[in-house]
């Protein structure tokens, strides 16, 4: 696989280079130069296969020139060792549950695959790889558990003190080992700013081998393509039309859906479903892209005011908004609508959606409003377990939500984090001290 920068001012990169650099030097994002189309025979093969087997077929077509088959088989088997159920909640309506990994959110797909892929490349640089990541909640846990115990890699997570949920904090702070959590006395923006300063710090980068695990990394995006194929392969019968609704914040998930379509998955149309942070739906309507500070909503993981993967969407369609509109419908929903949707789906079917997935359900209704009969399948991506957000449900619903046993015995485990001020100098000192 060869990758180009969406800003086209940096040289092409190999998969290994893109994976370890994270971002090209021109501050664009890496995208594959060519996206292979799977032959119909390969698609036909997928029905009835397990998730890791389908993941392997797609990975082989995409990055098989950069990674040996045997290694890809091992990575897909180990990374996707949890169930991915497709549940029917209406005549044509399905929920693809992407939250059965250890962090109980879909970010496990990206983090678990990427960590193993990184570990599979023999490194010429013998120094430990230092992964730095800022999180507002879900990414921290997925990256912590995804990279836990991977040899030669140390992870440092920065999270805003007092602004992540209990469970999210446990996921980041109880593992220990090669995972270090820094509790920053500041906001998520402060954490992100400190991480960016570290990457821009030349002398630090001479001392340490730094890399990022944010969703700008193509290694987190590739594995998200797999579940679009898997969801389709699990449908009970082939339909004439296939719709996906994607709860979107930074839009990595939507880009993965578009890549699945480019690879030959017969998707009719995708809904880009957002909360009040609607810069992409607005762009689809008006053609003007106006990033702005994010507003706080019920679906917090989608509170993004300047989605970094927007550049990738534009690049996939050569900058032609009309072409984007021929595949993607944009929708935005309020917190009130989201609450009502959770209620309505529960009353009608007994199914409980998390707030992000409820936004996707609303998008799916809008996308299929005109459709009648049984000739289509409409699938919403459920990105987090409702048990991660216990405070938003009433007592009746809350009593119906069952969190699975936690993998790393987090309930009783000791939480270890280092409290630091929201100043770059403190982060720099910690990184340098621990590398000596
Ligand atoms: C990160 C996240 C999203 C948004 O995904 P993007 O790829 O950034 O659009 C949606 N739901 C949940 C639960 C998330 O954690």
Coordinates of C-alpha atoms and ligand atoms in Angstrom, one line a residue:
X1 CA 0.0 0.0 0.0
X2 CA 1.2 3.5 -1.0
X3 CA -0.3 6.5 0.7
X4 CA -0.5 10.2 -0.4
X5 CA -1.1 13.3 1.7
X6 CA -4.5 14.9 1.3
X7 CA -2.6 18.3 1.0
X8 CA -0.3 16.8 -1.7
X9 CA 2.8 18.7 -0.4
X10 CA 4.5 15.7 1.2
X11 CA 6.0 12.7 -0.5
X12 CA 4.1 9.4 -0.8
X13 CA 4.7 7.0 2.1
X14 CA 4.7 3.2 2.7
X15 CA 2.2 1.7 5.1
X16 CA 4.9 1.4 7.8
X17 CA 6.0 5.1 7.4
X18 CA 2.4 6.4 7.5
X19 CA 1.6 4.2 10.5
X20 CA 4.6 5.3 12.6
X21 CA 4.5 9.0 11.5
X22 CA 0.8 9.4 12.0
X23 CA 0.6 12.5 10.0
X24 CA 2.5 13.7 6.9
X25 CA 4.9 16.6 7.2
X26 CA 2.5 19.0 5.3
X27 CA -0.1 18.4 8.1
X28 CA -2.5 16.7 5.8
X29 CA -3.8 13.1 6.3
X30 CA -2.6 9.9 4.7
X31 CA -4.9 8.2 2.2
X32 CA -4.3 5.1 0.0
X33 CA -3.2 6.0 -3.5
X34 CA -5.3 3.1 -4.8
X35 CA -8.3 1.4 -3.2
X36 CA -8.7 -2.1 -4.7
X37 CA -12.1 -3.3 -5.7
X38 CA -12.9 -6.8 -4.4
X39 CA -14.0 -9.3 -7.0
X40 CA -17.6 -10.5 -6.7
X41 CA -16.3 -14.0 -5.9
X42 CA -14.6 -12.7 -2.8
X43 CA -17.8 -10.9 -1.7
X44 CA -19.8 -14.1 -2.2
X45 CA -17.3 -15.9 -0.1
X46 CA -18.1 -13.7 2.9
X47 CA -21.5 -15.0 3.8
X48 CA -21.3 -17.1 7.0
X49 CA -17.7 -16.3 7.7
X50 CA -16.5 -15.2 11.2
X51 CA -15.4 -11.6 11.7
X52 CA -11.7 -12.3 11.7
X53 CA -12.0 -14.2 8.4
X54 CA -13.8 -11.4 6.7
X55 CA -11.3 -8.9 8.2
X56 CA -8.4 -11.0 6.8
X57 CA -9.9 -11.0 3.2
X58 CA -10.2 -7.2 3.2
X59 CA -6.9 -6.6 4.9
X60 CA -5.2 -8.9 2.4
X61 CA -6.6 -6.9 -0.5
X62 CA -5.7 -3.6 1.0
X63 CA -2.3 -4.1 2.7
X64 CA -1.4 -7.6 1.6
X65 CA 1.6 -6.1 -0.3
X66 CA 3.0 -4.7 3.0
X67 CA 2.2 -7.5 5.5
X68 CA 2.6 -11.2 5.2
X69 CA -0.7 -13.3 5.0
X70 CA 0.3 -15.3 8.1
X71 CA 0.9 -12.1 10.1
X72 CA -2.4 -10.6 8.9
X73 CA -4.2 -13.8 9.9
X74 CA -2.8 -13.6 13.4
X75 CA -3.5 -9.9 13.8
X76 CA -7.1 -10.2 12.8
X77 CA -7.7 -13.3 15.0
X78 CA -6.2 -11.6 18.1
X79 CA -7.5 -8.1 17.6
X80 CA -11.2 -9.2 16.9
X81 CA -11.6 -11.8 19.6
X82 CA -15.1 -10.4 20.7
X83 CA -18.5 -10.9 19.2
X84 CA -20.0 -8.4 16.7
X85 CA -23.8 -9.1 16.7
X86 CA -26.2 -7.8 14.1
X87 CA -29.6 -7.4 15.8
X88 CA -32.9 -6.9 14.0
X89 CA -35.1 -4.2 15.6
X90 CA -37.7 -3.7 12.8
X91 CA -38.9 -5.1 9.5
X92 CA -35.9 -3.7 7.6
X93 CA -34.0 -2.3 10.5
X94 CA -30.8 -3.6 12.1
X95 CA -28.3 -2.6 14.7
X96 CA -24.7 -3.6 14.3
X97 CA -23.3 -3.7 17.8
X98 CA -19.7 -2.6 17.8
X99 CA -19.3 -2.2 21.6
X100 CA -18.3 -5.7 22.8
X101 CA -14.6 -5.1 22.9
X102 CA -12.8 -4.5 26.2
X103 CA -13.4 -0.7 26.3
X104 CA -17.1 -1.1 25.4
X105 CA -16.9 1.3 22.5
X106 CA -16.1 0.8 18.8
X107 CA -12.7 2.4 19.1
X108 CA -11.4 -1.0 20.1
X109 CA -11.5 -2.0 16.4
X110 CA -9.0 0.7 15.5
X111 CA -6.8 0.5 18.6
X112 CA -6.5 -3.2 18.8
X113 CA -5.7 -3.7 15.1
X114 CA -3.3 -0.7 14.9
X115 CA -1.3 -1.8 18.0
X116 CA -0.7 -5.3 16.7
X117 CA 0.1 -4.0 13.2
X118 CA 2.7 -1.6 14.6
X119 CA 4.1 -4.5 16.7
X120 CA 4.5 -6.6 13.6
X121 CA 6.9 -4.3 11.8
X122 CA 10.5 -5.0 12.7
X123 CA 12.0 -1.8 13.9
X124 CA 15.3 -0.5 12.8
X125 CA 15.2 2.0 15.6
X126 CA 15.9 0.0 18.8
X127 CA 14.5 2.7 21.1
X128 CA 11.2 2.2 22.8
X129 CA 8.2 3.7 20.8
X130 CA 6.4 6.3 22.8
X131 CA 2.8 6.7 21.9
X132 CA 1.2 9.9 23.1
X133 CA -2.5 10.4 23.1
X134 CA -5.0 13.0 24.4
X135 CA -8.5 11.8 25.2
X136 CA -11.9 13.2 26.1
X137 CA -13.0 9.7 27.2
X138 CA -13.4 6.7 24.8
X139 CA -10.1 6.8 22.9
X140 CA -8.0 6.6 26.1
X141 CA -9.5 3.3 27.3
X142 CA -9.4 1.7 23.8
X143 CA -5.7 2.7 23.3
X144 CA -4.7 1.7 26.8
X145 CA -6.2 -1.8 26.4
X146 CA -5.2 -2.1 22.8
X147 CA -1.5 -1.4 23.5
X148 CA -1.3 -3.1 26.9
X149 CA 1.6 -5.5 27.0
X150 CA 2.8 -4.8 23.4
X151 CA 6.6 -5.1 23.6
X152 CA 8.7 -2.1 22.7
X153 CA 5.8 0.3 23.1
X154 CA 5.0 2.7 25.9
X155 CA 1.7 4.6 26.0
X156 CA 1.1 8.0 27.7
X157 CA -2.5 9.1 27.9
X158 CA -3.5 12.7 28.9
X159 CA -7.0 13.1 30.1
X160 CA -8.8 16.2 31.6
X161 CA -9.2 15.9 35.4
X162 CA -12.8 15.5 36.5
X163 CA -14.2 15.4 32.9
X164 CA -14.2 11.7 32.1
X165 CA -16.7 9.1 33.5
X166 CA -15.7 6.7 36.3
X167 CA -15.5 3.7 34.0
X168 CA -13.5 5.6 31.4
X169 CA -11.0 6.7 34.0
X170 CA -10.7 3.1 35.3
X171 CA -10.0 1.8 31.8
X172 CA -7.0 4.2 31.5
X173 CA -5.6 4.1 35.0
X174 CA -5.8 0.5 36.3
X175 CA -3.6 -1.4 33.9
X176 CA -0.2 -0.1 34.7
X177 CA 2.7 -1.9 32.9
X178 CA 3.5 0.0 29.7
X179 CA 0.4 2.2 30.1
X180 CA 0.8 5.5 31.9
X181 CA -2.1 7.9 32.6
X182 CA -1.6 11.6 33.2
X183 CA -4.4 13.5 34.9
X184 CA -4.2 17.0 33.6
X185 CA -5.6 19.9 35.6
X186 CA -7.3 21.4 32.5
X187 CA -9.6 20.7 29.6
X188 CA -9.4 18.2 26.7
X189 CA -8.2 21.1 24.5
X190 CA -5.3 21.6 27.0
X191 CA -4.4 17.9 26.8
X192 CA -4.5 18.1 23.0
X193 CA -2.4 21.2 23.0
X194 CA 0.3 19.6 25.2
X195 CA 0.5 16.6 22.9
X196 CA 0.9 18.8 19.8
X197 CA 3.7 20.8 21.6
X198 CA 5.5 17.5 22.2
X199 CA 5.3 16.6 18.5
X200 CA 6.6 20.0 17.5
X201 CA 9.5 19.9 20.1
X202 CA 12.5 19.2 18.0
X203 CA 15.0 18.4 20.7
X204 CA 12.5 16.1 22.4
X205 CA 12.0 14.2 19.1
X206 CA 15.7 13.7 18.9
X207 CA 15.8 12.1 22.3
X208 CA 12.6 10.1 22.0
X209 CA 10.8 8.1 19.3
X210 CA 7.3 9.6 19.4
X211 CA 4.1 8.5 17.6
X212 CA 0.4 9.2 17.9
X213 CA -2.7 7.0 18.2
X214 CA -5.3 9.6 17.3
X215 CA -7.9 8.9 14.6
X216 CA -5.7 10.8 12.1
X217 CA -3.7 7.6 11.9
X218 CA -4.6 5.5 8.9
X219 CA -3.9 2.4 11.0
X220 CA -7.0 3.1 13.1
X221 CA -9.2 3.7 10.0
X222 CA -8.4 0.5 8.0
X223 CA -9.9 -1.9 10.5
X224 CA -13.2 0.1 10.6
X225 CA -13.8 -0.9 7.0
X226 CA -14.1 -4.6 8.0
X227 CA -17.4 -4.3 10.0
X228 CA -19.3 -2.7 7.1
X229 CA -18.7 -5.8 5.1
X230 CA -19.4 -8.1 8.1
X231 CA -22.8 -6.4 8.8
X232 CA -23.8 -6.9 5.2
X233 CA -22.6 -10.5 5.2
X234 CA -24.8 -11.2 8.3
X235 CA -28.0 -9.9 6.8
X236 CA -30.5 -12.8 6.5
X237 CA -31.2 -12.2 2.8
X238 CA -29.7 -10.0 0.1
X239 CA -31.7 -6.9 -0.5
X240 CA -31.9 -4.5 -3.4
X241 CA -30.7 -1.6 -1.3
X242 CA -28.4 -1.2 1.7
X243 CA -28.3 1.8 3.9
X244 CA -25.9 2.6 6.8
X245 CA -26.2 5.3 9.4
X246 CA -23.0 6.4 11.1
X247 CA -23.0 8.4 14.3
X248 CA -20.3 10.9 13.5
X249 CA -17.9 13.2 15.3
X250 CA -14.4 13.2 13.8
X251 CA -15.8 11.3 10.8
X252 CA -13.2 8.5 10.7
X253 CA -16.1 6.0 10.8
X254 CA -17.8 7.6 7.8
X255 CA -14.6 7.6 5.8
X256 CA -14.2 3.9 6.5
X257 CA -17.8 3.3 5.2
X258 CA -17.0 5.2 2.0
X259 CA -13.8 3.1 1.6
X260 CA -15.9 -0.1 2.0
X261 CA -18.1 1.2 -0.8
X262 CA -15.1 1.9 -3.0
X263 CA -13.9 -1.6 -2.3
X264 CA -17.1 -2.9 -3.8
X265 CA -19.6 -3.3 -0.9
X266 CA -23.0 -2.5 -2.4
X267 CA -23.9 0.4 -0.2
X268 CA -26.8 2.5 -1.6
X269 CA -26.3 5.5 0.7
X270 CA -24.8 6.5 4.0
X271 CA -26.3 8.8 6.7
X272 CA -23.7 11.1 8.4
X273 CA -25.7 11.5 11.6
X274 CA -24.5 14.2 14.0
X275 CA -25.6 16.0 17.1
X276 CA -25.7 19.8 17.3
X277 CA -22.1 19.8 16.1
X278 CA -23.2 19.8 12.5
X279 CA -20.4 21.4 10.4
X280 CA -20.4 18.6 7.9
X281 CA -24.2 18.4 7.3
X282 CA -24.1 22.2 6.9
X283 CA -21.3 21.9 4.3
X284 CA -23.4 19.3 2.4
X285 CA -26.3 21.8 2.3
X286 CA -24.4 25.1 1.7
X287 CA -21.0 24.2 0.3
X288 CA -19.4 26.3 3.1
X289 CA -17.2 24.6 5.6
X290 CA -17.3 26.5 8.8
X291 CA -15.5 24.9 11.7
X292 CA -16.4 26.3 15.1
X293 CA -15.9 25.4 18.8
X294 CA -17.8 22.3 19.8
X295 CA -20.9 22.5 21.9
X296 CA -21.6 20.0 24.7
X297 CA -24.3 17.4 24.0
X298 CA -25.6 14.1 25.3
X299 CA -23.5 12.2 22.8
X300 CA -20.2 13.6 24.1
X301 CA -17.9 11.5 22.0
X302 CA -19.3 13.3 18.9
X303 CA -18.7 16.8 20.2
X304 CA -16.3 17.9 17.6
X305 CA -16.3 21.3 16.0
X306 CA -13.6 20.8 13.4
X307 CA -13.6 17.1 12.3
X308 CA -10.1 16.1 11.2
X309 CA -11.3 13.5 8.8
X310 CA -13.3 16.0 6.7
X311 CA -10.3 16.3 4.5
X312 CA -10.4 12.7 3.8
X313 CA -14.0 12.8 2.6
X314 CA -13.3 15.6 0.3
X315 CA -10.2 13.9 -1.1
X316 CA -12.1 10.6 -1.7
X317 CA -14.4 12.5 -4.1
X318 CA -11.7 14.8 -5.6
X319 CA -13.2 17.8 -3.9
X320 CA -16.6 17.4 -5.7
X321 CA -19.3 18.1 -3.2
X322 CA -22.0 17.0 -5.6
X323 CA -20.4 13.6 -5.8
X324 CA -20.2 13.4 -2.0
X325 CA -23.9 14.2 -1.9
X326 CA -24.7 11.4 -4.3
X327 CA -23.5 8.9 -1.5
X328 CA -23.9 10.8 1.8
X329 CA -26.9 12.5 3.5
X330 CA -26.1 14.7 6.4
X331 CA -28.4 15.0 9.5
X332 CA -28.2 16.8 12.8
X333 CA -30.3 16.1 15.9
X334 CA -30.9 17.9 19.2
X335 CA -30.5 16.3 22.6
X336 CA -34.3 16.4 23.0
X337 CA -34.7 14.4 19.8
X338 CA -32.0 12.0 21.0
X339 CA -33.8 11.4 24.3
X340 CA -37.1 10.8 22.6
X341 CA -35.5 8.4 20.2
X342 CA -34.0 6.3 23.0
X343 CA -37.5 6.3 24.6
X344 CA -39.4 5.4 21.4
X345 CA -37.1 2.5 20.4
X346 CA -37.2 1.1 24.0
X347 CA -41.1 1.3 24.2
X348 CA -41.4 -0.2 20.7
X349 CA -38.8 -3.0 20.8
X350 CA -37.3 -3.2 24.3
X351 CA -33.9 -2.3 22.8
X352 CA -31.7 0.3 24.6
X353 CA -29.5 2.6 22.5
X354 CA -26.6 4.7 23.8
X355 CA -27.0 8.4 23.0
X356 CA -24.6 8.2 20.0
X357 CA -26.4 5.2 18.6
X358 CA -29.7 7.0 19.1
X359 CA -28.4 9.8 16.9
X360 CA -27.7 7.1 14.3
X361 CA -31.2 5.7 14.6
X362 CA -32.7 9.1 13.9
X363 CA -30.4 9.4 10.9
X364 CA -31.6 6.0 9.6
X365 CA -35.3 7.1 10.0
X366 CA -34.6 10.2 8.0
X367 CA -32.7 8.3 5.3
X368 CA -35.4 5.7 4.8
X369 CA -38.5 7.8 5.4
X370 CA -39.7 7.4 1.8
X371 CA -39.0 3.7 1.6
X372 CA -41.7 1.0 1.7
X373 CA -41.7 -2.8 1.6
X374 CA -39.1 -5.3 2.4
X375 CA -36.6 -4.7 -0.4
X376 CA -34.0 -2.8 1.6
X377 CA -31.8 -3.3 4.6
X378 CA -31.1 -0.3 7.0
X379 CA -28.3 -0.8 9.4
X380 CA -27.2 1.6 12.2
X381 CA -23.8 1.4 13.8
X382 CA -24.1 1.2 17.6
X383 CA -20.8 2.6 18.8
X384 CA -20.9 2.4 22.6
X385 CA -22.5 0.2 25.3
X386 CA -25.4 2.1 27.0
X387 CA -23.9 1.1 30.3
X388 CA -21.1 3.6 29.7
X389 CA -23.7 6.4 30.3
X390 CA -25.7 5.3 33.3
X391 CA -26.9 8.8 34.2
X392 CA -29.1 9.5 31.2
X393 CA -31.6 6.6 31.6
X394 CA -34.6 6.5 33.9
X395 CA -34.7 3.8 36.7
X396 CA -36.7 1.4 34.6
X397 CA -34.3 1.4 31.6
X398 CA -31.2 1.5 33.8
X399 CA -32.4 -1.7 35.5
X400 CA -32.4 -3.4 32.0
X401 CA -28.8 -2.5 31.2
X402 CA -26.2 -5.1 32.1
X403 CA -22.5 -4.3 31.9
X404 CA -20.4 -7.3 31.1
X405 CA -17.8 -8.5 33.5
X406 CA -14.8 -6.2 33.0
X407 CA -11.8 -7.7 31.4
X408 CA -9.0 -6.4 33.5
X409 CA -10.7 -6.7 36.9
X410 CA -11.1 -3.0 36.9
X411 CA -13.8 -2.9 39.6
X412 CA -11.5 -3.3 42.5
X413 CA -8.2 -2.4 41.0
X414 CA -6.1 0.4 42.1
X415 CA -6.2 3.5 40.0
X416 CA -2.8 5.0 39.3
X417 CA -2.4 8.3 37.5
X418 CA 0.1 11.2 37.8
X419 CA -1.5 14.6 38.3
X420 CA 0.1 17.3 36.3
X421 CA -0.6 20.9 35.6
X422 CA -1.8 21.9 32.1
X423 CA 1.7 23.0 31.1
X424 CA 3.9 21.5 28.5
X425 CA 7.1 21.6 30.6
X426 CA 5.7 19.1 33.1
X427 CA 4.8 16.6 30.3
X428 CA 8.3 17.1 28.8
X429 CA 10.0 16.4 32.0
X430 CA 8.0 13.2 32.7
X431 CA 8.7 11.9 29.2
X432 CA 12.4 12.5 29.4
X433 CA 12.8 11.1 32.9
X434 CA 11.2 7.8 32.2
X435 CA 13.2 7.2 29.1
X436 CA 16.5 7.3 31.0
Ligands
LIG1 C1 -15.5 8.4 18.8 C2 -17.0 8.1 18.9 C3 -17.9 8.4 17.8 C4 -17.5 9.3 16.6 O1 -16.7 8.5 15.7 P1 -15.9 9.3 14.5 O2 -15.2 8.2 13.8 O3 -15.0 10.2 15.2 O4 -16.9 10.0 13.7 C5 -19.2 8.0 17.9 N1 -19.6 7.3 19.0 C6 -18.8 6.9 20.0 C7 -19.3 6.2 21.1 C8 -17.4 7.3 20.0 O5 -16.6 7.0 21.0

